[in-house]
mmCIF file of C-alpha atoms in Angstrom:
data_model
loop_
_atom_site.group_PDB
_atom_site.id
_atom_site.type_symbol
_atom_site.label_atom_id
_atom_site.label_comp_id
_atom_site.label_asym_id
_atom_site.label_seq_id
_atom_site.Cartn_x
_atom_site.Cartn_y
_atom_site.Cartn_z
ATOM 1 C CA MET A 60 0.000 0.000 0.000
ATOM 2 C CA GLN A 61 1.370 3.404 -1.021
ATOM 3 C CA LEU A 62 0.130 6.947 -0.519
ATOM 4 C CA ALA A 63 0.627 9.916 -2.864
ATOM 5 C CA LEU A 64 -0.006 13.442 -1.549
ATOM 6 C CA PHE A 65 -0.327 16.414 -3.901
ATOM 7 C CA ASP A 66 -0.478 20.126 -3.166
ATOM 8 C CA PHE A 67 -2.812 21.860 -5.661
ATOM 9 C CA ASP A 68 -1.971 25.498 -6.485
ATOM 10 C CA TYR A 69 1.227 25.799 -8.537
ATOM 11 C CA THR A 70 1.843 22.051 -8.138
ATOM 12 C CA VAL A 71 -1.079 20.477 -9.992
ATOM 13 C CA THR A 72 -2.041 23.849 -11.512
ATOM 14 C CA VAL A 73 -0.154 26.670 -13.221
ATOM 15 C CA CYS A 74 -1.681 29.364 -10.998
ATOM 16 C CA ASP A 75 -3.274 30.267 -7.676
ATOM 17 C CA THR A 76 -6.832 28.981 -8.094
ATOM 18 C CA TYR A 77 -8.027 30.521 -4.826
ATOM 19 C CA SER A 78 -7.432 34.144 -5.835
ATOM 20 C CA ARG A 79 -9.099 33.461 -9.199
ATOM 21 C CA PHE A 80 -12.119 31.972 -7.433
ATOM 22 C CA LEU A 81 -12.328 35.014 -5.141
ATOM 23 C CA ARG A 82 -12.309 37.367 -8.124
ATOM 24 C CA ARG A 83 -15.002 35.265 -9.789
ATOM 25 C CA ILE A 84 -17.435 35.309 -6.840
ATOM 26 C CA ALA A 85 -16.725 38.843 -5.578
ATOM 27 C CA THR A 86 -19.564 41.331 -5.745
ATOM 28 C CA PRO A 87 -18.947 44.715 -7.416
ATOM 29 C CA ALA A 88 -18.826 46.363 -3.959
ATOM 30 C CA GLN A 89 -16.272 43.812 -2.747
ATOM 31 C CA ARG A 90 -14.108 44.384 -5.833
ATOM 32 C CA ALA A 91 -14.099 48.138 -5.252
ATOM 33 C CA ARG A 92 -13.299 47.731 -1.545
ATOM 34 C CA ALA A 93 -10.583 45.132 -2.216
ATOM 35 C CA ARG A 94 -8.366 47.625 -4.046
ATOM 36 C CA TRP A 95 -7.917 49.570 -0.828
ATOM 37 C CA THR A 96 -8.282 46.895 1.831
ATOM 38 C CA MET A 97 -6.485 43.957 0.202
ATOM 39 C CA GLY A 98 -3.912 45.742 -1.956
ATOM 40 C CA PRO A 99 -1.482 46.465 0.911
ATOM 41 C CA TRP A 100 -1.867 42.895 2.207
ATOM 42 C CA VAL A 101 -1.070 41.411 -1.210
ATOM 43 C CA LEU A 102 2.026 43.627 -1.460
ATOM 44 C CA ALA A 103 3.104 42.581 2.047
ATOM 45 C CA TYR A 104 2.601 38.921 1.091
ATOM 46 C CA ARG A 105 4.704 39.305 -2.068
ATOM 47 C CA THR A 106 7.543 40.845 -0.051
ATOM 48 C CA GLY A 107 7.367 38.084 2.588
ATOM 49 C CA VAL A 108 6.017 40.265 5.406
ATOM 50 C CA VAL A 109 2.606 38.557 5.518
ATOM 51 C CA SER A 110 2.219 34.767 5.493
ATOM 52 C CA PRO A 111 0.035 32.945 2.957
ATOM 53 C CA SER A 112 -2.240 31.936 5.834
ATOM 54 C CA ASP A 113 -2.714 35.529 7.040
ATOM 55 C CA LEU A 114 -3.548 36.678 3.521
ATOM 56 C CA ARG A 115 -6.041 33.816 2.979
ATOM 57 C CA VAL A 116 -7.796 34.478 6.292
ATOM 58 C CA ARG A 117 -8.212 38.177 5.518
ATOM 59 C CA ALA A 118 -9.384 37.581 1.937
ATOM 60 C CA THR A 119 -11.797 34.882 3.101
ATOM 61 C CA ARG A 120 -13.357 37.199 5.681
ATOM 62 C CA MET A 121 -13.852 39.927 3.090
ATOM 63 C CA ALA A 122 -15.229 37.672 0.329
ATOM 64 C CA PHE A 123 -17.477 35.265 2.212
ATOM 65 C CA THR A 124 -18.929 36.962 5.311
ATOM 66 C CA ASP A 125 -22.727 36.627 5.228
ATOM 67 C CA ARG A 126 -22.826 35.077 1.747
ATOM 68 C CA ALA A 127 -25.380 32.314 1.129
ATOM 69 C CA GLU A 128 -23.680 28.933 1.488
ATOM 70 C CA GLY A 129 -25.655 27.432 -1.419
ATOM 71 C CA GLU A 130 -24.630 30.264 -3.748
ATOM 72 C CA ILE A 131 -20.922 29.663 -3.065
ATOM 73 C CA LEU A 132 -21.261 25.886 -3.395
ATOM 74 C CA ASP A 133 -22.937 26.358 -6.800
ATOM 75 C CA ALA A 134 -20.202 28.793 -7.842
ATOM 76 C CA GLY A 135 -17.583 26.268 -6.716
ATOM 77 C CA ARG A 136 -19.102 23.484 -8.830
ATOM 78 C CA ARG A 137 -19.175 25.750 -11.887
ATOM 79 C CA TYR A 138 -15.574 26.819 -11.225
ATOM 80 C CA ALA A 139 -14.471 23.172 -10.988
ATOM 81 C CA ASP A 140 -16.207 22.420 -14.308
ATOM 82 C CA GLU A 141 -15.390 25.562 -16.281
ATOM 83 C CA VAL A 142 -12.081 26.940 -15.006
ATOM 84 C CA LEU A 143 -9.973 24.221 -13.385
ATOM 85 C CA PRO A 144 -9.589 22.041 -16.513
ATOM 86 C CA GLY A 145 -7.827 24.964 -18.240
ATOM 87 C CA VAL A 146 -5.211 25.553 -15.518
ATOM 88 C CA LEU A 147 -3.996 21.994 -14.867
ATOM 89 C CA ARG A 148 -0.422 20.887 -15.536
ATOM 90 C CA PRO A 149 -0.709 17.906 -17.925
ATOM 91 C CA GLU A 150 2.427 16.279 -16.510
ATOM 92 C CA MET A 151 1.019 16.408 -12.975
ATOM 93 C CA MET A 152 -2.316 14.984 -14.066
ATOM 94 C CA GLN A 153 -0.371 12.166 -15.711
ATOM 95 C CA ARG A 154 1.512 11.636 -12.438
ATOM 96 C CA ILE A 155 -1.770 11.438 -10.498
ATOM 97 C CA GLU A 156 -3.137 8.954 -13.043
ATOM 98 C CA TRP A 157 0.089 6.907 -12.823
ATOM 99 C CA HIS A 158 -0.258 6.609 -9.023
ATOM 100 C CA GLN A 159 -3.901 5.590 -9.405
ATOM 101 C CA ALA A 160 -2.989 2.992 -12.042
ATOM 102 C CA GLN A 161 -0.463 1.502 -9.570
ATOM 103 C CA GLY A 162 -3.274 1.148 -7.009
ATOM 104 C CA HIS A 163 -1.860 3.870 -4.739
ATOM 105 C CA GLU A 164 -4.128 5.937 -2.532
ATOM 106 C CA VAL A 165 -3.992 9.531 -3.824
ATOM 107 C CA ALA A 166 -5.028 12.687 -1.979
ATOM 108 C CA LEU A 167 -4.970 16.412 -2.599
ATOM 109 C CA VAL A 168 -3.688 18.462 0.366
ATOM 110 C CA SER A 169 -4.342 22.160 -0.147
ATOM 111 C CA GLY A 170 -4.837 25.532 1.509
ATOM 112 C CA SER A 171 -7.537 26.219 -1.087
ATOM 113 C CA LEU A 172 -11.288 25.697 -0.681
ATOM 114 C CA ASP A 173 -13.504 22.649 -0.630
ATOM 115 C CA SER A 174 -16.193 24.655 -2.477
ATOM 116 C CA TYR A 175 -14.454 23.832 -5.749
ATOM 117 C CA LEU A 176 -11.875 21.208 -4.734
ATOM 118 C CA ARG A 177 -14.463 18.721 -3.439
ATOM 119 C CA PRO A 178 -16.329 18.359 -6.767
ATOM 120 C CA TRP A 179 -13.014 18.325 -8.673
ATOM 121 C CA CYS A 180 -11.539 15.612 -6.426
ATOM 122 C CA ALA A 181 -14.741 13.554 -6.611
ATOM 123 C CA ARG A 182 -14.530 13.638 -10.409
ATOM 124 C CA HIS A 183 -10.892 12.460 -10.334
ATOM 125 C CA GLY A 184 -11.251 9.907 -7.532
ATOM 126 C CA LEU A 185 -8.953 11.716 -5.076
ATOM 127 C CA GLY A 186 -9.022 12.085 -1.313
ATOM 128 C CA LEU A 187 -9.084 15.673 -0.041
ATOM 129 C CA ILE A 188 -7.670 17.670 2.854
ATOM 130 C CA CYS A 189 -8.277 21.424 2.504
ATOM 131 C CA ASN A 190 -9.862 24.546 3.939
ATOM 132 C CA ARG A 191 -13.602 24.468 4.591
ATOM 133 C CA LEU A 192 -15.815 27.521 4.979
ATOM 134 C CA GLU A 193 -17.714 27.817 8.251
ATOM 135 C CA SER A 194 -21.465 28.356 8.012
ATOM 136 C CA ALA A 195 -24.341 28.999 10.372
ATOM 137 C CA GLU A 196 -27.975 28.592 9.321
ATOM 138 C CA GLY A 197 -27.088 28.627 5.626
ATOM 139 C CA ARG A 198 -24.916 31.757 5.769
ATOM 140 C CA LEU A 199 -21.131 31.818 5.660
ATOM 141 C CA THR A 200 -19.348 33.400 8.617
ATOM 142 C CA GLY A 201 -16.245 34.512 6.713
ATOM 143 C CA ARG A 202 -14.096 32.088 8.734
ATOM 144 C CA TYR A 203 -12.641 28.679 8.064
ATOM 145 C CA ALA A 204 -14.170 25.717 9.879
ATOM 146 C CA GLY A 205 -11.342 24.638 12.186
ATOM 147 C CA GLY A 206 -9.111 27.541 11.130
ATOM 148 C CA ASP A 207 -6.839 27.875 8.111
ATOM 149 C CA ARG A 208 -5.374 24.458 7.350
ATOM 150 C CA GLY A 209 -2.654 25.562 4.919
ATOM 151 C CA GLY A 210 0.049 25.648 7.583
ATOM 152 C CA HIS A 211 -1.175 22.405 9.190
ATOM 153 C CA LYS A 212 -0.935 20.032 6.251
ATOM 154 C CA ALA A 213 1.331 17.494 7.979
ATOM 155 C CA ALA A 214 -0.836 17.401 11.128
ATOM 156 C CA ASP A 215 -3.995 16.978 9.045
ATOM 157 C CA ILE A 216 -2.390 14.163 7.036
ATOM 158 C CA ARG A 217 -1.418 12.358 10.245
ATOM 159 C CA ALA A 218 -4.947 12.815 11.609
ATOM 160 C CA ARG A 219 -6.520 11.379 8.438
ATOM 161 C CA TYR A 220 -4.070 8.606 7.558
ATOM 162 C CA ASP A 221 -2.256 5.987 9.621
ATOM 163 C CA LEU A 222 1.103 6.540 7.923
ATOM 164 C CA SER A 223 2.551 3.339 9.387
ATOM 165 C CA ARG A 224 0.214 1.377 7.047
ATOM 166 C CA TYR A 225 1.993 2.618 3.924
ATOM 167 C CA GLU A 226 5.186 1.004 2.678
ATOM 168 C CA ARG A 227 5.977 4.138 0.677
ATOM 169 C CA ILE A 228 4.709 7.724 0.742
ATOM 170 C CA HIS A 229 5.112 10.164 -2.161
ATOM 171 C CA ALA A 230 4.603 13.936 -1.789
ATOM 172 C CA TYR A 231 4.498 16.772 -4.321
ATOM 173 C CA GLY A 232 4.637 20.457 -3.402
ATOM 174 C CA ASP A 233 5.966 23.873 -4.329
ATOM 175 C CA SER A 234 5.994 26.157 -1.265
ATOM 176 C CA ARG A 235 7.173 26.591 2.321
ATOM 177 C CA GLU A 236 3.753 25.419 3.510
ATOM 178 C CA ASP A 237 4.394 22.099 1.735
ATOM 179 C CA ARG A 238 7.729 21.328 3.385
ATOM 180 C CA PRO A 239 6.282 19.599 6.488
ATOM 181 C CA MET A 240 4.156 17.439 4.169
ATOM 182 C CA LEU A 241 7.210 16.606 2.062
ATOM 183 C CA ALA A 242 9.095 15.628 5.230
ATOM 184 C CA LEU A 243 6.538 12.828 5.802
ATOM 185 C CA ALA A 244 7.381 11.210 2.467
ATOM 186 C CA HIS A 245 9.951 8.696 1.278
ATOM 187 C CA GLU A 246 9.842 10.187 -2.219
ATOM 188 C CA ARG A 247 9.658 13.995 -2.325
ATOM 189 C CA TRP A 248 9.012 16.235 -5.321
ATOM 190 C CA TYR A 249 9.461 20.011 -5.020
ATOM 191 C CA ARG A 250 8.552 22.286 -7.926
ATOM 192 C CA GLY A 251 8.619 19.408 -10.360
ATOM 193 C CA ARG A 252 11.977 17.978 -9.301
ATOM 194 C CA ARG A 253 12.617 14.964 -7.162
ATOM 195 C CA ILE A 254 14.598 16.022 -4.085
ATOM 196 C CA ALA A 255 14.621 12.699 -2.168
#
């Protein structure tokens, strides 16, 4: 039994799917407000002052507070159908298919959202560990259920999988947030290159 773990954004895809999803679902008022409220945070993230987790939490609060849960789930399904196929790396999809053909258990481990990752993973037969939006009475709170999981990938993997059951673990990632996940693996791939 073997396990293959894949980050999503910039590993399986050529871009950050989360920011594209936010732009897609943002209301006109949110777009106008984002220029002033999110612009400095994005700049701070690009210069390394703000962590990916801090940026995601702030953007999530702005985009999803008091939105109808059903509306965002519908938007996520459409995004998975219409947008994600065009941003996938063919070589990584082939790698996923290769692991599946070998009978390996394959899971996506991402700081992005289940709103669009869940239908995409269901279509491709993949397990999923990712951020989930918190809701109350059909409305989104603007927070993650259980907090942002991007920086907790290794802990979430250990909670979901009994790693001692697997004779070999493979992991694929591209960022600092992926390094603890890569450390769990026997075979590690970082930005398309095997490093162990």
